PDB file of C-alpha atoms and ligand atoms in Angstrom:
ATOM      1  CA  UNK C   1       8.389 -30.540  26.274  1.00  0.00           C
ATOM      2  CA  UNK C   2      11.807 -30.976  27.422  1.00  0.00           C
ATOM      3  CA  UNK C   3      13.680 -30.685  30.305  1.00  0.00           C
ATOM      4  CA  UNK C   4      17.082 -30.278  31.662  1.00  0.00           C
ATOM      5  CA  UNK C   5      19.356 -28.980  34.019  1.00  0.00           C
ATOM      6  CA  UNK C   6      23.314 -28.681  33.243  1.00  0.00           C
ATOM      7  CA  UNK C   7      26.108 -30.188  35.386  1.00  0.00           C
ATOM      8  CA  UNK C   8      28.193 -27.090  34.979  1.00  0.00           C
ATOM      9  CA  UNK C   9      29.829 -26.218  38.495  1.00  0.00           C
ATOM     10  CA  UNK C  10      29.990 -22.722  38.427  1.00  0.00           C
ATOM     11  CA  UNK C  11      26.373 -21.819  37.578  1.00  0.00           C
ATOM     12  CA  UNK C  12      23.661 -23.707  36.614  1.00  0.00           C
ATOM     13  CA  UNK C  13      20.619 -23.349  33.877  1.00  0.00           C
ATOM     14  CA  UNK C  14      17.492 -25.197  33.547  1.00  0.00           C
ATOM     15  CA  UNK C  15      15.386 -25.030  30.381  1.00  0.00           C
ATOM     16  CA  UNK C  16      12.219 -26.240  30.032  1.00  0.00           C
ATOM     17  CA  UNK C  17      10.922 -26.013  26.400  1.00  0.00           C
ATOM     18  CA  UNK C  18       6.794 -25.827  25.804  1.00  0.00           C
ATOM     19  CA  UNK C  19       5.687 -26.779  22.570  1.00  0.00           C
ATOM     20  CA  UNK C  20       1.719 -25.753  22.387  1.00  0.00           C
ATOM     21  CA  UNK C  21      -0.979 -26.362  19.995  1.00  0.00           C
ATOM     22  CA  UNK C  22      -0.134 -26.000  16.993  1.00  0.00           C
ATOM     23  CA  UNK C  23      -1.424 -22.244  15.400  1.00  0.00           C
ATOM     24  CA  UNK C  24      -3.897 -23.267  12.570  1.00  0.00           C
ATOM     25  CA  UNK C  25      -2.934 -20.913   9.685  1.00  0.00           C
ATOM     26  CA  UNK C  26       0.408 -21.866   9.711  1.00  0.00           C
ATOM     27  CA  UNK C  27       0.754 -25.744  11.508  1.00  0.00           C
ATOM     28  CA  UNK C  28       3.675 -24.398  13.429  1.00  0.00           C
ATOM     29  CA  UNK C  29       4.065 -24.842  17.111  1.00  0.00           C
ATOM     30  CA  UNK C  30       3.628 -22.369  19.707  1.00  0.00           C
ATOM     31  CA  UNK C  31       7.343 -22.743  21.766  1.00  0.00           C
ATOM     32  CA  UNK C  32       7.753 -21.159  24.998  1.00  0.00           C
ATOM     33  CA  UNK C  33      11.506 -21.020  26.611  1.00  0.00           C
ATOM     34  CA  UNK C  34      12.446 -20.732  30.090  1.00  0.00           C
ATOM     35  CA  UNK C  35      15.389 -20.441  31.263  1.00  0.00           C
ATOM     36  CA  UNK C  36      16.278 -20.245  35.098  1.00  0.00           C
ATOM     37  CA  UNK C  37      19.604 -18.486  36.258  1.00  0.00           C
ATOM     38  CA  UNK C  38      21.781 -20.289  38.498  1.00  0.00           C
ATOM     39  CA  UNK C  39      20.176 -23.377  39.209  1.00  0.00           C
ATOM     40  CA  UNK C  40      21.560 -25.930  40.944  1.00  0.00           C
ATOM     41  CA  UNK C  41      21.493 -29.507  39.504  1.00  0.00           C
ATOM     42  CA  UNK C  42      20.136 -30.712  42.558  1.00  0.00           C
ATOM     43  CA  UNK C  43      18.297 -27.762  43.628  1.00  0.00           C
ATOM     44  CA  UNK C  44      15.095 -29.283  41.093  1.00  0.00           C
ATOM     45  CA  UNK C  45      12.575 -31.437  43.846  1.00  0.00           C
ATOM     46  CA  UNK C  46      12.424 -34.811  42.131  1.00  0.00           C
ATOM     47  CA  UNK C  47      16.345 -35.055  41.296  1.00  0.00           C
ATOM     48  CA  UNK C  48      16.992 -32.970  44.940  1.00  0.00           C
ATOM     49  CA  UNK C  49      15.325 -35.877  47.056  1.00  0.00           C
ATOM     50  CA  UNK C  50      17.707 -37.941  46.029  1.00  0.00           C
ATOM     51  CA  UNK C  51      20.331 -36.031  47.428  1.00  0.00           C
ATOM     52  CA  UNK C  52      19.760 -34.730  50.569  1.00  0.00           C
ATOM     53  CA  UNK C  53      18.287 -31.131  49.032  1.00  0.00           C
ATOM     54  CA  UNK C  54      15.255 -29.757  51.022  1.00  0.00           C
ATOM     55  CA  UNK C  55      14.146 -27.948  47.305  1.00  0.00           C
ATOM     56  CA  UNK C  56      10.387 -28.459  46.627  1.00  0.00           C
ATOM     57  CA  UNK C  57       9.134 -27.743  42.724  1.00  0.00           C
ATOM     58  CA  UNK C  58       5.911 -29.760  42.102  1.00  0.00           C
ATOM     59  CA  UNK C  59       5.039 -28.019  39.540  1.00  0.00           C
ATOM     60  CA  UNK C  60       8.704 -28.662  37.947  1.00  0.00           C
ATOM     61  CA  UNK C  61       8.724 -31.779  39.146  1.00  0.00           C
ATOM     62  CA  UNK C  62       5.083 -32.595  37.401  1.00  0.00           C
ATOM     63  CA  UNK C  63       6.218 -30.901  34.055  1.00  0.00           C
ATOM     64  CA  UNK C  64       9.648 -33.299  34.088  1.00  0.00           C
ATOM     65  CA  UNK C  65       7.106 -36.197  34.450  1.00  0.00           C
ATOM     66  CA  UNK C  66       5.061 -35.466  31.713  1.00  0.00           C
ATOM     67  CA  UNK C  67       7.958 -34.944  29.462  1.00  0.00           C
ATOM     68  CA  UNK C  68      11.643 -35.583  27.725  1.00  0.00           C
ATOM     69  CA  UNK C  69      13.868 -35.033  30.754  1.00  0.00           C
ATOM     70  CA  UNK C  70      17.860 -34.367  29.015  1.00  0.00           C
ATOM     71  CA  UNK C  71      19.707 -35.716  32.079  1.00  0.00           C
ATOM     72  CA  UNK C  72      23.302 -35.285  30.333  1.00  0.00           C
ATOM     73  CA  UNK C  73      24.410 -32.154  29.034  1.00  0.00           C
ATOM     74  CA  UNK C  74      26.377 -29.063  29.118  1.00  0.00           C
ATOM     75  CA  UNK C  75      26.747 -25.111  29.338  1.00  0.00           C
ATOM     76  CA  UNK C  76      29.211 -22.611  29.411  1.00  0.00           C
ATOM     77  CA  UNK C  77      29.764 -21.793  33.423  1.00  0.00           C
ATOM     78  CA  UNK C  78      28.150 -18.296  32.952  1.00  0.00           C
ATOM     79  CA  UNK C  79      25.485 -15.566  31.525  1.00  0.00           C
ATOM     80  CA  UNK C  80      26.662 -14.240  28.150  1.00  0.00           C
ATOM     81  CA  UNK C  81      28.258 -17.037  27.003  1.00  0.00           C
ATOM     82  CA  UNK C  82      25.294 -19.525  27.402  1.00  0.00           C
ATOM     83  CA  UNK C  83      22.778 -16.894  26.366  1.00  0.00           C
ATOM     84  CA  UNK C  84      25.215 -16.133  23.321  1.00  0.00           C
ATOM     85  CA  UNK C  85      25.877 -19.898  22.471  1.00  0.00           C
ATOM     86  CA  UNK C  86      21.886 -20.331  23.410  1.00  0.00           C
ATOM     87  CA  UNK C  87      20.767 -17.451  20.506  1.00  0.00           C
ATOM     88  CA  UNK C  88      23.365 -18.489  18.236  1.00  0.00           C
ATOM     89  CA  UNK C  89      24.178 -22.434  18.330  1.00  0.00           C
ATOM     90  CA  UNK C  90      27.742 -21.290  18.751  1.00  0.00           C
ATOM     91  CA  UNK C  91      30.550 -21.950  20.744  1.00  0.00           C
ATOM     92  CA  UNK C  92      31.352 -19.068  22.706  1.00  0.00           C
ATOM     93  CA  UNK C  93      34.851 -18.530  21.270  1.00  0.00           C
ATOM     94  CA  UNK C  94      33.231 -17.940  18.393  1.00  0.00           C
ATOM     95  CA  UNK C  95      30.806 -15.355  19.278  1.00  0.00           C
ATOM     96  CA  UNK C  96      33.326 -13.474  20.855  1.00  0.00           C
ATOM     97  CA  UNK C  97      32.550 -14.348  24.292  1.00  0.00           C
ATOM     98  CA  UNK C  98      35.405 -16.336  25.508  1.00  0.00           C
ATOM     99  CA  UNK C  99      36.448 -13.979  28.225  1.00  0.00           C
ATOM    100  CA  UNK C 100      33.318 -13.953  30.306  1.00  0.00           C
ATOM    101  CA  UNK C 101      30.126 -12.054  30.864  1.00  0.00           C
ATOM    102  CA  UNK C 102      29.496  -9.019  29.371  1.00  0.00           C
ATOM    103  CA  UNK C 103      29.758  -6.404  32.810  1.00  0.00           C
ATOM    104  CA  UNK C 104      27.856  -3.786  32.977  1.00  0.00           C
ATOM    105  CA  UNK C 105      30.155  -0.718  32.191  1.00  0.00           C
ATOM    106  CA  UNK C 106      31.363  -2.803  28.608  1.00  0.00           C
ATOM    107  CA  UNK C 107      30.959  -1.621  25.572  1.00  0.00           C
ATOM    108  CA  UNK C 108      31.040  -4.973  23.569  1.00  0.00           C
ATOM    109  CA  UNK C 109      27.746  -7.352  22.674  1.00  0.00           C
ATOM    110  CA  UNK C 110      26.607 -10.257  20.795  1.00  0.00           C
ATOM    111  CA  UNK C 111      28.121  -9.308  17.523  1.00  0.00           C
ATOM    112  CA  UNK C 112      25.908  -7.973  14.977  1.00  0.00           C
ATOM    113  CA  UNK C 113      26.988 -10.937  12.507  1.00  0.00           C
ATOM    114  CA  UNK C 114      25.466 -13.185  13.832  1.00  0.00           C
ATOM    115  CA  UNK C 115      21.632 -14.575  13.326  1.00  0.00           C
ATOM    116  CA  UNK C 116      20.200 -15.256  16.475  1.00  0.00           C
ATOM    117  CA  UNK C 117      17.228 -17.451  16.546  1.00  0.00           C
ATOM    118  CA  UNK C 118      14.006 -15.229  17.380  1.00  0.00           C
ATOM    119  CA  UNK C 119      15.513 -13.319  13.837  1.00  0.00           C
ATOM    120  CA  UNK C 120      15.424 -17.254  12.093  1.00  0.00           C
ATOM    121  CA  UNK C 121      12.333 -17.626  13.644  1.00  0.00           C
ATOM    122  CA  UNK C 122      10.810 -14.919  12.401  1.00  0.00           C
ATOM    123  CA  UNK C 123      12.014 -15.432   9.581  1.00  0.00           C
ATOM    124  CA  UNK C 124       9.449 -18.075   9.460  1.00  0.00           C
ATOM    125  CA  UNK C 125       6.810 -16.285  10.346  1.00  0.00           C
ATOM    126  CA  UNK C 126       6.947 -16.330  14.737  1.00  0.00           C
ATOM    127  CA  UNK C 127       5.712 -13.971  16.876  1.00  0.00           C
ATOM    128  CA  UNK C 128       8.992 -13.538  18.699  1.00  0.00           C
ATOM    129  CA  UNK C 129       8.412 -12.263  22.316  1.00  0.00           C
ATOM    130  CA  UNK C 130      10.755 -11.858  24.609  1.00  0.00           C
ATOM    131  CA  UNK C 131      10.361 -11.232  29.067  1.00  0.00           C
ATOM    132  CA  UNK C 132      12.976 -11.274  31.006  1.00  0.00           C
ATOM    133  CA  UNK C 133      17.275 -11.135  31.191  1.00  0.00           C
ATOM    134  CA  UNK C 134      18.938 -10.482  28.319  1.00  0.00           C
ATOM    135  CA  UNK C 135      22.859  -9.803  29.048  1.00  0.00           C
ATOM    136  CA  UNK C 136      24.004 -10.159  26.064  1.00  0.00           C
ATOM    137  CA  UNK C 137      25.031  -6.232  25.199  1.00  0.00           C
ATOM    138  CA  UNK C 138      23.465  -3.386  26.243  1.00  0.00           C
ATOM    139  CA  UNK C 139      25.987  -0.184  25.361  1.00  0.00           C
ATOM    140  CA  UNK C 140      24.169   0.543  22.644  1.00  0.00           C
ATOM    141  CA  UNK C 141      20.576   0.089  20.973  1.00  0.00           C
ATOM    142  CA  UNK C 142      21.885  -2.126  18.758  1.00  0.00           C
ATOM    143  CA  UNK C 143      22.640  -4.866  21.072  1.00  0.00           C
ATOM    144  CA  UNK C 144      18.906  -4.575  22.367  1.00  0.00           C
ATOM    145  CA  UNK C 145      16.585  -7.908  21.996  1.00  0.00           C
ATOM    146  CA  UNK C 146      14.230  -5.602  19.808  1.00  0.00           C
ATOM    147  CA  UNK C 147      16.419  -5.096  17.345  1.00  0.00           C
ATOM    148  CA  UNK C 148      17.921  -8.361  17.356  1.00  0.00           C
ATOM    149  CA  UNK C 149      14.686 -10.431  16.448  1.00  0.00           C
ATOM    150  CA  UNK C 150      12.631 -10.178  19.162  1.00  0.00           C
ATOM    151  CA  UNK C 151       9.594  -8.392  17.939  1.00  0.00           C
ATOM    152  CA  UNK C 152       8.493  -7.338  21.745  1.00  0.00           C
ATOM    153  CA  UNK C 153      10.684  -6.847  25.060  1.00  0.00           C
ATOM    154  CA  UNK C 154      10.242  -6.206  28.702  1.00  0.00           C
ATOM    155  CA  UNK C 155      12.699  -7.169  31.160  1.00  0.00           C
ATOM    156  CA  UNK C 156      16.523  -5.953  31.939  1.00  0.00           C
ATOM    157  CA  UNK C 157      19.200  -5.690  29.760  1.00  0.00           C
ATOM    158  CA  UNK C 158      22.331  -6.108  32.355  1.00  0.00           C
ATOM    159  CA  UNK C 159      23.415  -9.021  34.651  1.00  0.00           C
ATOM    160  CA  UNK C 160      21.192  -9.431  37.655  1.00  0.00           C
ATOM    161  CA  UNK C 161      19.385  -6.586  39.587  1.00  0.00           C
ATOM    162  CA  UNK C 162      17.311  -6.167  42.399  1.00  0.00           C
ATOM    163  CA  UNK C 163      13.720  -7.529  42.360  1.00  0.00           C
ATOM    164  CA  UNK C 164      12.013  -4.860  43.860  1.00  0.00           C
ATOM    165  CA  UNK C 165      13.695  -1.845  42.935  1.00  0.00           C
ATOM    166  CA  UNK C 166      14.921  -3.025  39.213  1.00  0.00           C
ATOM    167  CA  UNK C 167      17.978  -0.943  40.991  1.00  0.00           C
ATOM    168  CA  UNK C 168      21.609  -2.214  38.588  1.00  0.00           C
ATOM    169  CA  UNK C 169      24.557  -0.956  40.495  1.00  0.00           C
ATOM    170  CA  UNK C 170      27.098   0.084  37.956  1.00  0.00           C
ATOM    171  CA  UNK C 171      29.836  -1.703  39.646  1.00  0.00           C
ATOM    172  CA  UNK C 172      29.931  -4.535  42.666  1.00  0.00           C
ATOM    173  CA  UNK C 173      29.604  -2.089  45.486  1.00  0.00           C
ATOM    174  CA  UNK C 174      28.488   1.063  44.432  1.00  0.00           C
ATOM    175  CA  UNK C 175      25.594   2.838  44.806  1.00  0.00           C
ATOM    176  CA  UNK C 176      25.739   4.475  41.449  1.00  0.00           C
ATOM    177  CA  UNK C 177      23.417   2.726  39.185  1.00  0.00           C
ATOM    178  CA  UNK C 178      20.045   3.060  37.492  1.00  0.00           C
ATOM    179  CA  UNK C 179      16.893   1.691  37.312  1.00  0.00           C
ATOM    180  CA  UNK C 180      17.076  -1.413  34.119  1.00  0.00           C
ATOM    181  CA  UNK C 181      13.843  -2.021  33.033  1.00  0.00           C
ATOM    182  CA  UNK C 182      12.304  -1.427  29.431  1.00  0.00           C
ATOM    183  CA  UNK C 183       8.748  -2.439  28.011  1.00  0.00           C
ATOM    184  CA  UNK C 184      10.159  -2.201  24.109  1.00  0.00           C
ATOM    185  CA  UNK C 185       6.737  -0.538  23.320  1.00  0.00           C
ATOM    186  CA  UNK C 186       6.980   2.286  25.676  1.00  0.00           C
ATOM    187  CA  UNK C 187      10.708   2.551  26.687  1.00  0.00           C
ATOM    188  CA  UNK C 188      12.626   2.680  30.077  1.00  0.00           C
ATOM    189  CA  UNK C 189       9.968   2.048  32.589  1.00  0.00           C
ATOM    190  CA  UNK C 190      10.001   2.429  36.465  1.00  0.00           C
ATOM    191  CA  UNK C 191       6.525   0.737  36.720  1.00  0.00           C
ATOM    192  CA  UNK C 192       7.027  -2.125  38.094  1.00  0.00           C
ATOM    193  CA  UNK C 193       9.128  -0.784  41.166  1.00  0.00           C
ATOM    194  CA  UNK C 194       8.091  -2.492  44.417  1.00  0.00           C
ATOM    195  CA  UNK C 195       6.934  -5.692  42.677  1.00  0.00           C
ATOM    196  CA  UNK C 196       8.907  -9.283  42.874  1.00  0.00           C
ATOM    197  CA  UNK C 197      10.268  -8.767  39.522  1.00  0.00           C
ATOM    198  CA  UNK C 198       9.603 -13.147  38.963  1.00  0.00           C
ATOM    199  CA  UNK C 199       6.160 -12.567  39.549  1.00  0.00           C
ATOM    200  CA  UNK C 200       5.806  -9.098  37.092  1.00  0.00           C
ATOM    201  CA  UNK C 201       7.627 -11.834  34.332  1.00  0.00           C
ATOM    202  CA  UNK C 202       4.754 -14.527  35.066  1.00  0.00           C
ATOM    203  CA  UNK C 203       1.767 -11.892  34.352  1.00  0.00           C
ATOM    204  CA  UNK C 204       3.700 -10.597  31.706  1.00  0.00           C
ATOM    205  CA  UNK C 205       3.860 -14.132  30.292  1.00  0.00           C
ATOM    206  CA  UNK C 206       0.457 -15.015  30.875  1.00  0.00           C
ATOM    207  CA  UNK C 207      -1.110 -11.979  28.987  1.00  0.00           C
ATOM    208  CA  UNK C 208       0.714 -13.013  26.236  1.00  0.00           C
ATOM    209  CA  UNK C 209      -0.150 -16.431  25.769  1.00  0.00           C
ATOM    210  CA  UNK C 210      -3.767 -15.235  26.395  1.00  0.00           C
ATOM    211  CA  UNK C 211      -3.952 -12.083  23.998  1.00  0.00           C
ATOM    212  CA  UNK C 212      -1.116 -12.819  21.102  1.00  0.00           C
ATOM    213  CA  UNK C 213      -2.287 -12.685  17.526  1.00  0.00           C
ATOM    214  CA  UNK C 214      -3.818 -16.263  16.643  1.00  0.00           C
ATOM    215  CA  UNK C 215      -3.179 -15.985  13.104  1.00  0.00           C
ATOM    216  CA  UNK C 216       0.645 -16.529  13.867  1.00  0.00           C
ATOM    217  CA  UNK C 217       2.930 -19.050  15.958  1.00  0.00           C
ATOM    218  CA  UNK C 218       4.503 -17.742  19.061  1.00  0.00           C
ATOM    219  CA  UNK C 219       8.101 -17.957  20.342  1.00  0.00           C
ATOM    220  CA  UNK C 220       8.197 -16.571  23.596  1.00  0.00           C
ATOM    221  CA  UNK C 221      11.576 -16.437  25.402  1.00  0.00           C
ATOM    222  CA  UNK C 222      11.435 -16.257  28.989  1.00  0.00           C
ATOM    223  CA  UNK C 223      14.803 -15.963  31.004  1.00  0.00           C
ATOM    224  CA  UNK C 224      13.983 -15.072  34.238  1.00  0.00           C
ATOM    225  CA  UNK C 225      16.274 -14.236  36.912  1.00  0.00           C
ATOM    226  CA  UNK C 226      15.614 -16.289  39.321  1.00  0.00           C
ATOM    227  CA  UNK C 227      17.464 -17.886  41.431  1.00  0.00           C
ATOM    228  CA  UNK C 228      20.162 -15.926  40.853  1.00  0.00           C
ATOM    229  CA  UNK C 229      21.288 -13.373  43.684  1.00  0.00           C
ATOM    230  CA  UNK C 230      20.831 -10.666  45.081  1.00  0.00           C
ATOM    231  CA  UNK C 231      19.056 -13.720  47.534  1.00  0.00           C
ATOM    232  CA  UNK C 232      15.419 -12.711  48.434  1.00  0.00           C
ATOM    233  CA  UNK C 233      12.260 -13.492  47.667  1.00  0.00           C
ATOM    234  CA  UNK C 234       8.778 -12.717  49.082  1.00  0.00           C
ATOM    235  CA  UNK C 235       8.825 -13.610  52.835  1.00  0.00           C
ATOM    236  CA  UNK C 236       5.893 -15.696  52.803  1.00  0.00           C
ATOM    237  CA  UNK C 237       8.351 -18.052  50.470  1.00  0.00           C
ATOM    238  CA  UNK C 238      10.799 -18.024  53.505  1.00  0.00           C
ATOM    239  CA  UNK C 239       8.085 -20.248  55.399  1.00  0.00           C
ATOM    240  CA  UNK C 240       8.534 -23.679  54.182  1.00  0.00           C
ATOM    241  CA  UNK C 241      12.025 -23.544  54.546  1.00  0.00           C
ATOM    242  CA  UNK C 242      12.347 -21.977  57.715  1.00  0.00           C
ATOM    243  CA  UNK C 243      14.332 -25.199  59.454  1.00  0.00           C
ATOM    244  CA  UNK C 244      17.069 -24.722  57.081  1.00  0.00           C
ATOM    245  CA  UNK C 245      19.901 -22.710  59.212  1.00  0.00           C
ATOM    246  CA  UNK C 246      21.827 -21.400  56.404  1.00  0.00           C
ATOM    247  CA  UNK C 247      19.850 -18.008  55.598  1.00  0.00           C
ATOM    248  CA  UNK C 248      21.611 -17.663  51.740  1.00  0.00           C
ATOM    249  CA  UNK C 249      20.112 -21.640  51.370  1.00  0.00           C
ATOM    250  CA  UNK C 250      16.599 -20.728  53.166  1.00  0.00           C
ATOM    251  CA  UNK C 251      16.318 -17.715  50.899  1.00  0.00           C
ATOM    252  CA  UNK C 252      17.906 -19.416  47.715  1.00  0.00           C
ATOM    253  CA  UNK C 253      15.159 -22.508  47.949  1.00  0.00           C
ATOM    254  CA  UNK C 254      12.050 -19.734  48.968  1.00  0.00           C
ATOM    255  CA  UNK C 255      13.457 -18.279  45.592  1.00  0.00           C
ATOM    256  CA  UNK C 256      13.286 -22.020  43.897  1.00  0.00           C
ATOM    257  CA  UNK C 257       9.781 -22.275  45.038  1.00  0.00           C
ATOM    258  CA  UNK C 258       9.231 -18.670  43.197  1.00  0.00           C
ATOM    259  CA  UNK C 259      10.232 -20.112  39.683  1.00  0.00           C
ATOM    260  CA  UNK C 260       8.274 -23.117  40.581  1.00  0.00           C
TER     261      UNK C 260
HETATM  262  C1  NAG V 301      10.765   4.480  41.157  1.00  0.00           C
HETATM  263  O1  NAG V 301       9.508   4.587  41.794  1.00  0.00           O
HETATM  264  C2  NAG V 301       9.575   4.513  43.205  1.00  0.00           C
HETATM  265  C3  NAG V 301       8.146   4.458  43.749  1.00  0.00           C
HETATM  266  O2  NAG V 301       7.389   5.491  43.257  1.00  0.00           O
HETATM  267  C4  NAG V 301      10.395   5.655  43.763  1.00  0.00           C
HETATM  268  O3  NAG V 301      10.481   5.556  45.157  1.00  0.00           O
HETATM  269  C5  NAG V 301      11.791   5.577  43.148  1.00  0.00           C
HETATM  270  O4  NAG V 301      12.571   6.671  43.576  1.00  0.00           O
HETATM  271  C6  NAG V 301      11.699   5.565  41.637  1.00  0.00           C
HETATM  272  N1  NAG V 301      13.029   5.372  41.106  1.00  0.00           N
HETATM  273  C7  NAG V 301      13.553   6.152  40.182  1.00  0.00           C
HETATM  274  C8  NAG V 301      14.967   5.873  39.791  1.00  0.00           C
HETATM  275  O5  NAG V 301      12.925   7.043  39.659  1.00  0.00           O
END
C-alpha cells in the first residue's frame, strides 16, 4: 500500500494504492486506486497535527501507518492533466494537455493514441473497474472510460458537480446544465439523485470488491470527488468541526472526514 499526498499549490491529490490478495488463477494482485480531489497537503490528520490543521482521518491516518508513505513528490496543479499524466505515464505536454483542464463545453480529450493503463492492464488479464471522476474528455463516446479500458463505469464524466443533484452547470454560473451520471451497463442514470454522491462511490466500491469474478485480478480505479467544491457535505459531518469559524474550512474538513 502506498501513500502520498503532492506539494502542488494549486490543488492537491492523494493516492492511496491497495494491493489485495493475490487472485489464485492468475498470482496477480488485486489493486485498488483512490484518488482524492483537491487535497490539501496538510489537510491529512497525522501530517495536519503538525501544523496547526484541525483535519481528523483515522482511518487515513491508520492506512499511512501500516504502509509506504511517498512524502516527496509531484503533480500537475490540476484535473486533466494529472488524470492524463496518471492514465498515461506522460507528461502533460505530451498528451496534449498543456493548456489546462478539459471544460465542460470542449470538444478535445485524452487522445485516442495513447494506451492508458486499465487498457495495459487488461491487457493482462484485469478486471478493470472504474467509480468515480473521469475528466478527461467527454464530447464524444469515444473519450468515455468504457471505451478506453475500463471494462465497467459509474460516476461523472465532467469536472466537479453537485453531490446531491449530480446537477453539471454548463458554464460557471449558469443554470443550464444536465444531470452527469452514467452506470456504463445501463446508461445516463438519475438514480442516485438526493444521495451524497462520496457515499453512492463507497457502496459502489464495496459491491465490487465483494461480488467481482474470482477467477480474475481486479483493478479498480476510484477517483472520487471529494474534497473538491461545490463545499458541502452531510450536516452531521459539520459537527466535529463546528469551532472552526471559517464556514468554506468547517465544510471543507466535514468533507475530509467523508473520504476518510
Ligand atoms: C432527478 O430525480 C429527482 C427526484 O426524483 C427529480 O426531482 C429531478 O427533477 C430529476 N432530475 C432530472 C434532470 O430529471
Amino acid at each position: 500500500m502506498t501513500f502520498g499526498t503532492t506539494k502542488s499549490t494549486i490543488s492537491s491529490f492523494l493516492l492511496i494504492c491497495v494491493v489485495g490478495t493475490v487472485a489464485e488463477a492468475t498470482k496477480k494482485p488485486h489493486v485498488v486506486l483512490i484518488l482524492a480531489d483537491d487535497l490539501g497537503y496538510n489537510d491529512v490528520g497525522y501530517w495536519g497535527q503538525n501544523h496547526g490543521s484541525a483535519a481528523k482521518t483515522p482511518f487515513l491516518d491508520s492506512l499511512a501507518e501500516n504502509g509506504v508513505r511517498l512524502e516527496n513528490y509531484y503533480t500537475h496543479s490540476v484535473c486533466s492533466p494529472t488524470r492524463g499524466a496518471l492514465m498515461t505515464g506522460r507528461n502533460r505536454i505530451d498528451i496534449g494537455l498543456a493548456h489546462g483542464i478539459i471544460h465542460t463545453t470542449q470538444i478535445e480529450g485524452l487522445p485516442l493514441d495513447n494506451v492508458l493503463l486499465p487498457e495495459q492492464l487488461s491487457n493482462c488479464g484485469y478486471n478493470t473497474q472504474m467509480i468515480g471522476k473521469w475528466h478527461l474528455g467527454f464530447s464524444s463516446s469515444k473519450y468515455a472510460p468504457w471505451n478506453r479500458g475500463f471494462h465497467g463505469f459509474y460516476g461523472f464524466l465532467a469536472g466537479s458537480e453537485n453531490y446531491w443533484s449530480k446537477w453539471l452547470p454548463m458554464a460557471r454560473h449558469s443554470n443550464i446544465g444536465g444531470v452527469d451520471f452514467t452506470d456504463s451497463t445501463t446508461g445516463p442514470t438519475n438514480e442516485t439523485w438526493g444521495q451524497y454522491s462520496a457515499h453512492v462511490y463507497a457502496s459502489r466500491a464495496r459491491y465490487v470488491i465483494q461480488h467481482h469474478d474470482q477467477s480474475k485480478p481486479l483493478f479498480l480505479y476510484l477517483p472520487l470527488q471529494t474534497p473538491h467544491t461545490p463545499l458541502g457535505a452531510p450536516s452531521h459531518y459539520y459537527e466535529p468541526f463546528k469551532d472552526i469559524e471559517d464556514d468554506d474550512r468547517m465544510k471543507y474538513l466535514s468533507m475530509v472526514s467523508v473520504l476518510d
